[in-house]
PDB file of C-alpha atoms in Angstrom:
ATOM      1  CA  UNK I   1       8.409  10.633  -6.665  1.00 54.00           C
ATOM      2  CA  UNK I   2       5.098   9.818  -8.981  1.00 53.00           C
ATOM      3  CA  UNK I   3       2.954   7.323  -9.155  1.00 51.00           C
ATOM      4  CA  UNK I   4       3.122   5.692 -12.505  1.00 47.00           C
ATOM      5  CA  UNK I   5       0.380   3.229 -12.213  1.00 44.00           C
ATOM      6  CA  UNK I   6      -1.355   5.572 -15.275  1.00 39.00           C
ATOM      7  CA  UNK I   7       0.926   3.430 -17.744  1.00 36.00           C
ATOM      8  CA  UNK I   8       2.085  -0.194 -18.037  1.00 36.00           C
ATOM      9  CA  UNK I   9       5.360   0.093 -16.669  1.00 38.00           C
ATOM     10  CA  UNK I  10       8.037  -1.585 -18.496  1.00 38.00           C
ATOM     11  CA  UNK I  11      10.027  -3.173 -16.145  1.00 40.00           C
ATOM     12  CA  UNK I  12       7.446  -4.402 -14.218  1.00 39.00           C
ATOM     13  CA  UNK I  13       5.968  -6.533 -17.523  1.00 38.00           C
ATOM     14  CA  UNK I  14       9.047  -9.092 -16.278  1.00 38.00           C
ATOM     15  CA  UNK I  15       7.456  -9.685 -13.523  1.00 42.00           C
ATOM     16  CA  UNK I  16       4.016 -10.378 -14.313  1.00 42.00           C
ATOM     17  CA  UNK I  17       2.942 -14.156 -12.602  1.00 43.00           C
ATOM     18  CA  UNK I  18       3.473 -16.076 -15.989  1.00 43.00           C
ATOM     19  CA  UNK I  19       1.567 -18.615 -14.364  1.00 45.00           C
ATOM     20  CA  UNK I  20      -1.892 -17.077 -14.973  1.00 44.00           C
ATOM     21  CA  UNK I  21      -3.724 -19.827 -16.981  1.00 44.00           C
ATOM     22  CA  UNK I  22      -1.655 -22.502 -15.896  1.00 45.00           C
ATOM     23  CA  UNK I  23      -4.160 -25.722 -15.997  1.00 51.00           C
ATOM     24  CA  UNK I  24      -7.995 -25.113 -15.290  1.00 53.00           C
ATOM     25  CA  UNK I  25      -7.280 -23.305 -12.456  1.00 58.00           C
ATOM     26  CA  UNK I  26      -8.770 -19.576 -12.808  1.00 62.00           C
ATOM     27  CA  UNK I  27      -6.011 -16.653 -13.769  1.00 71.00           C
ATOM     28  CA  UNK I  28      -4.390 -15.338  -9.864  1.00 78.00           C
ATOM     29  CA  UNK I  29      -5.733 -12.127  -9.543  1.00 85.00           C
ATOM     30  CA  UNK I  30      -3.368  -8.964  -8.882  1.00 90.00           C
ATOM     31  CA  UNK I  31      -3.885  -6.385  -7.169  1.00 92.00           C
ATOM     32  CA  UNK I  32      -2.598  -2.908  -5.979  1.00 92.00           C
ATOM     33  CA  UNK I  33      -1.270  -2.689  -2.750  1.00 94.00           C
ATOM     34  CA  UNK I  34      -2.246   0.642  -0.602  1.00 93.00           C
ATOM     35  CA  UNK I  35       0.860   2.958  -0.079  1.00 93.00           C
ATOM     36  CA  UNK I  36       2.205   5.875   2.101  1.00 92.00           C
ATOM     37  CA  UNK I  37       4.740   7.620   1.419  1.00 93.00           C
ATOM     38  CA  UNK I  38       6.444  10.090   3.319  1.00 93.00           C
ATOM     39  CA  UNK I  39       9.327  12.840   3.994  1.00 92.00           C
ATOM     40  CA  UNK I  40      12.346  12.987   6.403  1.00 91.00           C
ATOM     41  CA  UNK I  41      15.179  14.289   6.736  1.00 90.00           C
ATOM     42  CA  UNK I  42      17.124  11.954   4.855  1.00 90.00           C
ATOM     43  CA  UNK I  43      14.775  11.536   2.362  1.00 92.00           C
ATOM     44  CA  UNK I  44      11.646   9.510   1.035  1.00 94.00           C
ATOM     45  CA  UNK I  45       9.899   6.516   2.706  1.00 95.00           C
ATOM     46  CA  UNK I  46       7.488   4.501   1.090  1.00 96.00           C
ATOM     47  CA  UNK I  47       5.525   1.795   2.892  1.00 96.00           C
ATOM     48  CA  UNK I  48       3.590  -0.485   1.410  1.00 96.00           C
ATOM     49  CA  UNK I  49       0.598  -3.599   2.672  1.00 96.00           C
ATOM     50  CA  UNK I  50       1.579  -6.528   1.308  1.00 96.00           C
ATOM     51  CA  UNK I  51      -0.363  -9.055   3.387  1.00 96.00           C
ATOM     52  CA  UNK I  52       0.644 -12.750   2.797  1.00 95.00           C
ATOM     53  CA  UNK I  53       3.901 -11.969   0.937  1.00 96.00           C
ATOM     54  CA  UNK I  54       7.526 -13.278   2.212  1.00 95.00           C
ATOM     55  CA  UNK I  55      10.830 -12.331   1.241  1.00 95.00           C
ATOM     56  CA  UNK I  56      10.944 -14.946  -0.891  1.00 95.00           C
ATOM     57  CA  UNK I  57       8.094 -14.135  -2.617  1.00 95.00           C
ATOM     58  CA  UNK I  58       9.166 -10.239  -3.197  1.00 96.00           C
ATOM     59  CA  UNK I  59      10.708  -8.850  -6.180  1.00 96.00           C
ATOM     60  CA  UNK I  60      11.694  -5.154  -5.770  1.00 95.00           C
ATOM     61  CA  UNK I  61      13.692  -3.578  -8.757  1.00 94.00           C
ATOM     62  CA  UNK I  62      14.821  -0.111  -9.869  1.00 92.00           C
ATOM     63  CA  UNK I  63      15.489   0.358 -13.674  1.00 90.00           C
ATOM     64  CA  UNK I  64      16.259   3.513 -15.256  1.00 88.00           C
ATOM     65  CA  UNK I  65      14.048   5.394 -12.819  1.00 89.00           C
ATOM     66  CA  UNK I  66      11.064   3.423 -12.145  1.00 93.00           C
ATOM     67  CA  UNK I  67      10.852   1.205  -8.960  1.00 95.00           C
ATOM     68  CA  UNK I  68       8.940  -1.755  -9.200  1.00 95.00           C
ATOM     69  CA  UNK I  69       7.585  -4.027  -6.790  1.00 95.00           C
ATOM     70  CA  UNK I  70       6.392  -7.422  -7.281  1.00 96.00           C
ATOM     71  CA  UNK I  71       4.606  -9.223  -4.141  1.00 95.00           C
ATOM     72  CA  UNK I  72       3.914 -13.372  -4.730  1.00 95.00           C
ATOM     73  CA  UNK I  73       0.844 -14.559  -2.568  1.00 93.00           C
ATOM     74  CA  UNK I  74       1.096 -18.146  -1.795  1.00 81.00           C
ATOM     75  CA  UNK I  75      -2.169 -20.384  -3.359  1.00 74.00           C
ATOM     76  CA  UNK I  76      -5.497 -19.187  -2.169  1.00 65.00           C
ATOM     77  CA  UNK I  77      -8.045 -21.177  -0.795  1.00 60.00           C
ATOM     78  CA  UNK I  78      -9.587 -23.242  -3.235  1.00 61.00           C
ATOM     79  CA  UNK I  79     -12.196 -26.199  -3.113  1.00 58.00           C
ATOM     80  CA  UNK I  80     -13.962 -25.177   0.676  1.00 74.00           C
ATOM     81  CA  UNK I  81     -17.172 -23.668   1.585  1.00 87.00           C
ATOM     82  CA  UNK I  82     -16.376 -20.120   1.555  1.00 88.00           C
ATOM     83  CA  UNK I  83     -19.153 -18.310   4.010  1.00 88.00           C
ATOM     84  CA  UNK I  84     -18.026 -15.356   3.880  1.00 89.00           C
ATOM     85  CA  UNK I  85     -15.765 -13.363   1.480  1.00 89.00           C
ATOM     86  CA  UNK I  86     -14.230 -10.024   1.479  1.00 89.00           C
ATOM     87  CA  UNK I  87     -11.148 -10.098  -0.225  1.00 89.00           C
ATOM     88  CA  UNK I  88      -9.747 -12.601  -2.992  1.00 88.00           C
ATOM     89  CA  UNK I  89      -6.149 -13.896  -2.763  1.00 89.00           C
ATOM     90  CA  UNK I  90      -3.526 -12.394  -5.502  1.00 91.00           C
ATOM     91  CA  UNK I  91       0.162 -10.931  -6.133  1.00 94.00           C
ATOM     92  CA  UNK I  92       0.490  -7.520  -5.394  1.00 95.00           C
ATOM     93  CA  UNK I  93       2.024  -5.261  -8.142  1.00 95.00           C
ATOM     94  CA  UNK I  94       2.791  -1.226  -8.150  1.00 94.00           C
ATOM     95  CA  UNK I  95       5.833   0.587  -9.608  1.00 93.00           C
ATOM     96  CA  UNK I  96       6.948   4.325  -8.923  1.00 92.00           C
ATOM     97  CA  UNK I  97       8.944   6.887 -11.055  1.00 92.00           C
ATOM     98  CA  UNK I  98      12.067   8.088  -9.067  1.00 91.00           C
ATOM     99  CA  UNK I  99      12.994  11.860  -9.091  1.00 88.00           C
ATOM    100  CA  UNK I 100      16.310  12.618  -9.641  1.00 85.00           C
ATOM    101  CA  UNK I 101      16.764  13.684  -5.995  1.00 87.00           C
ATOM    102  CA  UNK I 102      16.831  10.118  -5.052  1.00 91.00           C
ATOM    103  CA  UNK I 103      19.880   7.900  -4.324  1.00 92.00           C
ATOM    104  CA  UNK I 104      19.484   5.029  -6.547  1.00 90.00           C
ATOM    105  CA  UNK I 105      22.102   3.274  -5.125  1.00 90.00           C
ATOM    106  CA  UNK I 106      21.915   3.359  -1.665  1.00 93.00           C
ATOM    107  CA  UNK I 107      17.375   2.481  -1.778  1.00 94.00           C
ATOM    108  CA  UNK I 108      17.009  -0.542   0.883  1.00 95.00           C
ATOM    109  CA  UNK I 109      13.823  -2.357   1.754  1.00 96.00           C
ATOM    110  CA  UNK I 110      13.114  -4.069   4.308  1.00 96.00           C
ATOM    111  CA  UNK I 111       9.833  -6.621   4.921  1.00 96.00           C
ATOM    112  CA  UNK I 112       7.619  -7.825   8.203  1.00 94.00           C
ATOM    113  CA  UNK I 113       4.309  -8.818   9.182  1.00 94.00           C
ATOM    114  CA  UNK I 114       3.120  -8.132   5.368  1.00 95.00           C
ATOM    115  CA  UNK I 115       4.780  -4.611   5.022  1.00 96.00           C
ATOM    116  CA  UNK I 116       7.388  -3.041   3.096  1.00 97.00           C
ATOM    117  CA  UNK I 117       9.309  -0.371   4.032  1.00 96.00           C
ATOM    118  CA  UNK I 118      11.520   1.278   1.514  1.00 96.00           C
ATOM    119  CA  UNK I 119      13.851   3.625   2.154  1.00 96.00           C
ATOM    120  CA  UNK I 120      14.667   6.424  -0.390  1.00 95.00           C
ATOM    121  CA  UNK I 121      17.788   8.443   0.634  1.00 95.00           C
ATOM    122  CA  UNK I 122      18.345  11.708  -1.351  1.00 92.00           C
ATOM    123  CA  UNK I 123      20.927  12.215  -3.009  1.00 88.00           C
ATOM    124  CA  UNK I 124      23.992  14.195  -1.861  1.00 80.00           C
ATOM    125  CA  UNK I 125      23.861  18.318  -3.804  1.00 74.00           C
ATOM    126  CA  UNK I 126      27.097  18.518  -4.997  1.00 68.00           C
ATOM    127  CA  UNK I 127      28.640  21.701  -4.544  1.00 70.00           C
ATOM    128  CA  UNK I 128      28.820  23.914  -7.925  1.00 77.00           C
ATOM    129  CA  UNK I 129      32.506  23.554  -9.337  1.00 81.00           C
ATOM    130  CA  UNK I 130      34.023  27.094 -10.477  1.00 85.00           C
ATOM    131  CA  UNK I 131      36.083  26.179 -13.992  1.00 86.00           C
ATOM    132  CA  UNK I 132      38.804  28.241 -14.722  1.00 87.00           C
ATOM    133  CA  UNK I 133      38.506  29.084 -18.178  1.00 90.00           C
ATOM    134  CA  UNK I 134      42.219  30.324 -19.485  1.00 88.00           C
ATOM    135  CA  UNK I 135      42.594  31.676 -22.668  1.00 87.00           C
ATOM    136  CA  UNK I 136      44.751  30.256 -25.289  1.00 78.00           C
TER     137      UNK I 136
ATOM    138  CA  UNK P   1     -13.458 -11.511  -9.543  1.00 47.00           C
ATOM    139  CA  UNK P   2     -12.438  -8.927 -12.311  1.00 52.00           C
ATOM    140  CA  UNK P   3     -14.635  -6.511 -13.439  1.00 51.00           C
ATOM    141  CA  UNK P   4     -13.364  -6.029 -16.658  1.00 50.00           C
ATOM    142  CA  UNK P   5     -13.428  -9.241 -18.705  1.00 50.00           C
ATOM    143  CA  UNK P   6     -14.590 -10.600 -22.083  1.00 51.00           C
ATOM    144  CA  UNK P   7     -15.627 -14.107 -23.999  1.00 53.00           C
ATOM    145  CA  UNK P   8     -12.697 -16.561 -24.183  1.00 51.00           C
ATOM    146  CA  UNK P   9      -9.386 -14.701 -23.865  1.00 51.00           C
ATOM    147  CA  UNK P  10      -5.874 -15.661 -24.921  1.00 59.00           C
ATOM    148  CA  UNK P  11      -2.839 -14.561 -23.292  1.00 68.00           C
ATOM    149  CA  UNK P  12      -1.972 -10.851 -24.151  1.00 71.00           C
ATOM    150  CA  UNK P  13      -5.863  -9.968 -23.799  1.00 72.00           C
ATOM    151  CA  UNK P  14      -5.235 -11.743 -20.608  1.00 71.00           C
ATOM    152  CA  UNK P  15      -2.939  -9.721 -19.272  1.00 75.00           C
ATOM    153  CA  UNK P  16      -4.286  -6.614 -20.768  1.00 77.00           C
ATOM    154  CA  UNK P  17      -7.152  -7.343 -19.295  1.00 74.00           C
ATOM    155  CA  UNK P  18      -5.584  -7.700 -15.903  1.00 75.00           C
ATOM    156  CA  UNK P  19      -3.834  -4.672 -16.089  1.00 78.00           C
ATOM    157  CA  UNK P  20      -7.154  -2.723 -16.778  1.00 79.00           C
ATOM    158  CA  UNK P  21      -8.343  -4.385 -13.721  1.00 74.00           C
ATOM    159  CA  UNK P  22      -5.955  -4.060 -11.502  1.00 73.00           C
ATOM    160  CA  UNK P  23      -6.254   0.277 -12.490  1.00 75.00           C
ATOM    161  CA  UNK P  24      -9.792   0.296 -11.669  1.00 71.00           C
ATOM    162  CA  UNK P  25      -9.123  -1.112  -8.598  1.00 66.00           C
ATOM    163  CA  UNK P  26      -6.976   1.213  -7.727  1.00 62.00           C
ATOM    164  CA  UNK P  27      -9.059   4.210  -9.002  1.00 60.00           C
ATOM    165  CA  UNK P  28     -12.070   2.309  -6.445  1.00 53.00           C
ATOM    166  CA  UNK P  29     -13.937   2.188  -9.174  1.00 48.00           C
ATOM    167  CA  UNK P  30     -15.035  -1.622  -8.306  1.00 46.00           C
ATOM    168  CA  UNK P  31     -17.565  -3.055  -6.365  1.00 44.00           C
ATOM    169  CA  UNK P  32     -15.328  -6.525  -5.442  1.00 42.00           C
ATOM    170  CA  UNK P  33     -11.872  -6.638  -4.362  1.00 42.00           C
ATOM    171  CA  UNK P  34     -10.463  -4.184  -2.277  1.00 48.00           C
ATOM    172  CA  UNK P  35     -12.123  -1.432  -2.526  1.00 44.00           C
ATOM    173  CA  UNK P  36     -13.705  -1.825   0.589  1.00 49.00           C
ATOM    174  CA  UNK P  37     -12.448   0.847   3.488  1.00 67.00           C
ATOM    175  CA  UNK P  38     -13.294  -1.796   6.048  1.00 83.00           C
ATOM    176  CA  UNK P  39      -9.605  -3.028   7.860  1.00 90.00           C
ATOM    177  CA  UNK P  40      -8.865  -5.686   8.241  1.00 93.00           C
ATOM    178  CA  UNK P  41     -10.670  -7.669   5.424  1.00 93.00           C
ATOM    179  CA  UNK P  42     -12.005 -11.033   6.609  1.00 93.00           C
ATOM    180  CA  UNK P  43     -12.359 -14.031   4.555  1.00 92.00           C
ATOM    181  CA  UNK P  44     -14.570 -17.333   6.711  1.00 91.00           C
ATOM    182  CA  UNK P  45     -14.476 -21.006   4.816  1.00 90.00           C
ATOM    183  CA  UNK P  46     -15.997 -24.558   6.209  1.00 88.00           C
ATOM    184  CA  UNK P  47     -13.578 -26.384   6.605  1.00 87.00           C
ATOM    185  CA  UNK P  48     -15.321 -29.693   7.745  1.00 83.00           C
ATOM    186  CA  UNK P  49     -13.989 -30.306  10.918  1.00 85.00           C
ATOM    187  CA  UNK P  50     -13.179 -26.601  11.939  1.00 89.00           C
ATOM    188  CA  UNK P  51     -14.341 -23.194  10.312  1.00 89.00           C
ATOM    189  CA  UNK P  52     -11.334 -21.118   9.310  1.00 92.00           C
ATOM    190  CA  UNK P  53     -10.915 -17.459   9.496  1.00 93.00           C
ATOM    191  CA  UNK P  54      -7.969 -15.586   7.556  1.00 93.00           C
ATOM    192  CA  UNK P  55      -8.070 -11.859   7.926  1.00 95.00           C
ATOM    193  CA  UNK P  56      -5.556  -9.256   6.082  1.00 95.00           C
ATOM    194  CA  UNK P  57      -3.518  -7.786   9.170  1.00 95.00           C
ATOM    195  CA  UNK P  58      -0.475  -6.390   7.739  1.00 95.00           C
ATOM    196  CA  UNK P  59       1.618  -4.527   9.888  1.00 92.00           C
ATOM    197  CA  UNK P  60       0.217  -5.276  13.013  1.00 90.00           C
ATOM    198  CA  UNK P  61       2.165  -5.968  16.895  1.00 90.00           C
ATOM    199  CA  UNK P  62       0.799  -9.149  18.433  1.00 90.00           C
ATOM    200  CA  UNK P  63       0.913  -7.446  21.577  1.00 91.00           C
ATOM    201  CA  UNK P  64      -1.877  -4.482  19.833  1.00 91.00           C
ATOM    202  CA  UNK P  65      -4.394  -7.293  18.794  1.00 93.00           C
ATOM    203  CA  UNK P  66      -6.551  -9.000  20.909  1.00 94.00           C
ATOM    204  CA  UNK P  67      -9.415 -12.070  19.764  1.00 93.00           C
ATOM    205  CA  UNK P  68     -12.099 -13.014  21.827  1.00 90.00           C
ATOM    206  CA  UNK P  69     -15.233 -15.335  20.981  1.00 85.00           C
ATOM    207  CA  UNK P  70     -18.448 -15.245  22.921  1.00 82.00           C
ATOM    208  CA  UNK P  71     -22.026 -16.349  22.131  1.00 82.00           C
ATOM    209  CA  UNK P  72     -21.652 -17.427  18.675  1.00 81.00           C
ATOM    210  CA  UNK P  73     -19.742 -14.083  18.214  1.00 88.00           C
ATOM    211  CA  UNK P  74     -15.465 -13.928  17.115  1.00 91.00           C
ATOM    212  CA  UNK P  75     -14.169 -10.330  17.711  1.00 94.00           C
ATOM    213  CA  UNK P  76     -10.780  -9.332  16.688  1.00 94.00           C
ATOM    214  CA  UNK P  77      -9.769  -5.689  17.834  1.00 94.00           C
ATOM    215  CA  UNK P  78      -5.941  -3.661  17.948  1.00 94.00           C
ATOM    216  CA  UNK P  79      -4.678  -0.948  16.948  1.00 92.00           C
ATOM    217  CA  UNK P  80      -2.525  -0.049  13.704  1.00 90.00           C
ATOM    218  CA  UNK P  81       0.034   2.469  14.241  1.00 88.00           C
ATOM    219  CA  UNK P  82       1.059   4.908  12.204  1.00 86.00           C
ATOM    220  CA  UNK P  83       4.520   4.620  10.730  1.00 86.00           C
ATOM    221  CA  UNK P  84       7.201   6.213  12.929  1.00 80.00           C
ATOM    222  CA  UNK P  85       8.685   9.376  11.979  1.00 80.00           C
ATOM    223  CA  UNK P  86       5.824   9.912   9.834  1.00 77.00           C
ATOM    224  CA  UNK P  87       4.129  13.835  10.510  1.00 80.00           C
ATOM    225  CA  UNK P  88       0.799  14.249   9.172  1.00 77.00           C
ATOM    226  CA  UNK P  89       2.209  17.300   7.024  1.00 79.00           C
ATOM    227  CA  UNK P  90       5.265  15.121   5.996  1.00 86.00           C
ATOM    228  CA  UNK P  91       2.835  12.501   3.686  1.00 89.00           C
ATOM    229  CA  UNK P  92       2.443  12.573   0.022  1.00 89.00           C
ATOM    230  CA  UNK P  93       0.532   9.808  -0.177  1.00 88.00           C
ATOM    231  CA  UNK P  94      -1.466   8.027   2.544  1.00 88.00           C
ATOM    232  CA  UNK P  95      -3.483   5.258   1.588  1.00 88.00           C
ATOM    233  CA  UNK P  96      -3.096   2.563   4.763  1.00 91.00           C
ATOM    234  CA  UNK P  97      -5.149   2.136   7.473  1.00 89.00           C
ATOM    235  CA  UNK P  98      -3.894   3.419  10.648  1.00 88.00           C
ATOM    236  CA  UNK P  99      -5.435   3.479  13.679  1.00 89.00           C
ATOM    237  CA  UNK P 100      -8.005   1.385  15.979  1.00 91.00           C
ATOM    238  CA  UNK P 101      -9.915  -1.242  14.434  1.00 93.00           C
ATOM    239  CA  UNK P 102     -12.524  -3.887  15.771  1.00 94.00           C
ATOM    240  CA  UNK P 103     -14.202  -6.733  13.222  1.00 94.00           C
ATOM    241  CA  UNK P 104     -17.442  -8.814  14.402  1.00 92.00           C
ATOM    242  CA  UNK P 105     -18.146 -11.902  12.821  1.00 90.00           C
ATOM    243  CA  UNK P 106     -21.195 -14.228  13.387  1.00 88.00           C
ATOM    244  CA  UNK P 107     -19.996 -18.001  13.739  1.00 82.00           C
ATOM    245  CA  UNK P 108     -22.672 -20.330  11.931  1.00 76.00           C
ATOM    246  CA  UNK P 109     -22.108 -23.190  14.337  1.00 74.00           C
ATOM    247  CA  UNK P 110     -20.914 -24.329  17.597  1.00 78.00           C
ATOM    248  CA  UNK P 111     -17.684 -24.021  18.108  1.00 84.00           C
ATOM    249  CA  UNK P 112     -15.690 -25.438  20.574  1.00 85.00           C
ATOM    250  CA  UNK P 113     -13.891 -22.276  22.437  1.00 83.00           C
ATOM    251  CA  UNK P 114     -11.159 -24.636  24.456  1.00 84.00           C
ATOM    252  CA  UNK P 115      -9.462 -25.889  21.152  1.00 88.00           C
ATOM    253  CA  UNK P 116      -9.447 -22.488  19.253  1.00 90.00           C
ATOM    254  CA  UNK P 117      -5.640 -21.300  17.533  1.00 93.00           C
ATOM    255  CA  UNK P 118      -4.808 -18.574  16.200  1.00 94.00           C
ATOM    256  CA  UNK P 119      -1.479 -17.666  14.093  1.00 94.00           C
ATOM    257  CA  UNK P 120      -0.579 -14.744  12.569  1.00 94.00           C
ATOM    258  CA  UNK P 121       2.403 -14.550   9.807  1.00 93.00           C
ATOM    259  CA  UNK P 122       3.283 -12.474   6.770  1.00 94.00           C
ATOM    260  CA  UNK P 123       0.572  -9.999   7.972  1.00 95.00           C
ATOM    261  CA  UNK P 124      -2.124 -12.836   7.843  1.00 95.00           C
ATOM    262  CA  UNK P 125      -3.961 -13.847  10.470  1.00 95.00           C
ATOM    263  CA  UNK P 126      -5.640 -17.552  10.511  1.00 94.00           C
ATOM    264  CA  UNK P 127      -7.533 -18.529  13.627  1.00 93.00           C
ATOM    265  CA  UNK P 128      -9.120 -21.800  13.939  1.00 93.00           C
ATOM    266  CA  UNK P 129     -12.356 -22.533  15.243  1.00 91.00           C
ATOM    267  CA  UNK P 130     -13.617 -26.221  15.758  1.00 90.00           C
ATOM    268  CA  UNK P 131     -16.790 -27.202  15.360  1.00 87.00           C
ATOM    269  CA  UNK P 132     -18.529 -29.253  18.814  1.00 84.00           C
ATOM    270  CA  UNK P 133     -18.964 -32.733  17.087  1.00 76.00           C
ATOM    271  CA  UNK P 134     -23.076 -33.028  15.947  1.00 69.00           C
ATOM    272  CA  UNK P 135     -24.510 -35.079  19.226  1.00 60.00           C
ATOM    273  CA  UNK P 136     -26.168 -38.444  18.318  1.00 64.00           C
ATOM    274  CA  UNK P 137     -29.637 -38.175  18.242  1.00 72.00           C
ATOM    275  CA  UNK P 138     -31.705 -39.701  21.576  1.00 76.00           C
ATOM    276  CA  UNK P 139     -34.906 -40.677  21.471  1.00 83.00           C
ATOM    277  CA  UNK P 140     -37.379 -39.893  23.635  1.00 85.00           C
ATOM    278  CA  UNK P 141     -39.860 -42.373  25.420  1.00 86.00           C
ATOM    279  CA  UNK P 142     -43.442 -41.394  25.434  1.00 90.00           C
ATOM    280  CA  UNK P 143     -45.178 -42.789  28.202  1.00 89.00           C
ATOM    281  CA  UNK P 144     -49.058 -42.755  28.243  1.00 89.00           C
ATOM    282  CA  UNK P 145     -50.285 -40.554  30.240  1.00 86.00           C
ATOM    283  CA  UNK P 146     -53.986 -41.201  30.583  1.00 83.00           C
ATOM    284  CA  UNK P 147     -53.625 -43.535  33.197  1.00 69.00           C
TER     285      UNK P 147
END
């Protein structure tokens, strides 16, 4: 698995919060969640921090062989004193190529507390298939 | 804010514009947003009445954090674990904080410690801290003292 966030990925363009410049309200900001991502036996796992997003608010999609996630923040805080800022509310966005080795099928994801966990089984070798070639 | 931005924009610059952000951000090129290595991120606003605090705690067992407040000071402090099954030589990518934290903030007013809430949901925490209503102002008799 790569990390494809070198090129606007395709699939992920659907996704984009259309609601950017939607009244006077400043475009939502979007950022890039941190990820691990790790081996077992059965395959890949990829976690991801998506504080403030719900399952409702999640869009995770697998096209050709990219994965994309999508992670809606509810509205930020807007019209009080802020004292003290270090991090600005916005969506969450980040899409993956897939290998071949992984099962596109059988990928599930599951979400708490603000993190993903997506589970990336490998796919099953076949065994090589000796064809009997008979002459005519 | 974004740190790549130009004059009035319409809506493909817009979202070009965002993309190009949103790389930088990840490449920690920028001095805002989330660059910062600091965990969890803490965010304080006036809220009148009460001062809110939200901080960015994804991830995190209720049972591993722990809030106090004492003289003008709010401390949150846990522990992040790493996930399970996870070996150090298994990773190919490790970008999440794991491991013990502790945040400081100064409070700018009085707060009132007995009415204090905290929630935590969708990996965000919000604690609430209420401010000790402003006493009336009492006046002070002078007497003459050079009897």
């Amino acid at each position: 698995m790569d990390d494809s966030d070198k090129t606007v990925p395709s699939t992920a363009a659907k996704v984009q919060p259309t609601a950017a410049t939607v009244g006077d309200r400043p475009p939502r900001m979007l950022f890039n969640p941190p990820i691990d991502i790790y081996e077992t036996n059965d395959g890949l796992v990829l976690y991801a921090d998506l504080p403030g997003v719900t399952t409702e608010g999640l869009e995770l999609q697998v096209q050709d062989n990219r994965l994309a996630l999508f992670g809606r923040v509810g509205n930020g805080q807007t019209g009080r004193a802020v004292l003290h800022e270090e991090y600005k509310v916005g969506d969450f966005l980040r899409s993956f190529i897939l290998s071949d080795e992984v099962d596109h099928e059988n990928i599930s994801a599951r979400l708490n507390n603000g993190v993903l966990r997506v589970e990336l089984p490998r796919t099953q070798r076949s065994e090589p298939r000796r064809i009997r070639v008979s002459a005519e | 804010m974004p740190v790549f931005r130009w004059g009035q924009s319409w809506d493909p610059i817009l979202d070009l514009e965002r993309e190009v952000d949103r790389l930088l951000q990840g490449m920690n090129l920028t001095l805002q947003g989330r660059s910062s290595r600091r965990f969890p991120l803490i965010n304080l606003l006036d809220e009148e009445d009460f001062f809110l605090l939200t901080a960015e705690l994804p991830g995190v067992q209720l049972e591993d954090l722990e809030l106090t407040a004492a003289n003008g000071m709010l401390t949150l402090k846990g522990v992040r674990k790493a996930p399970p099954e996870a070996q150090t030589e298994s990773f190919r990518r490790q970008e999440r904080f794991q491991g013990d934290w502790q945040r400081s903030i100064h409070l700018p007013d009085r707060i009132d410690e007995d009415e204090m809430k905290a929630e935590y949901s969708a990996g965000v925490l919000r604690v609430i801290l209420p401010k000790i209503a402003g006493s009336v102002a009492r006046s002070i008799p002078v007497t003459d003292g050079s009897d």
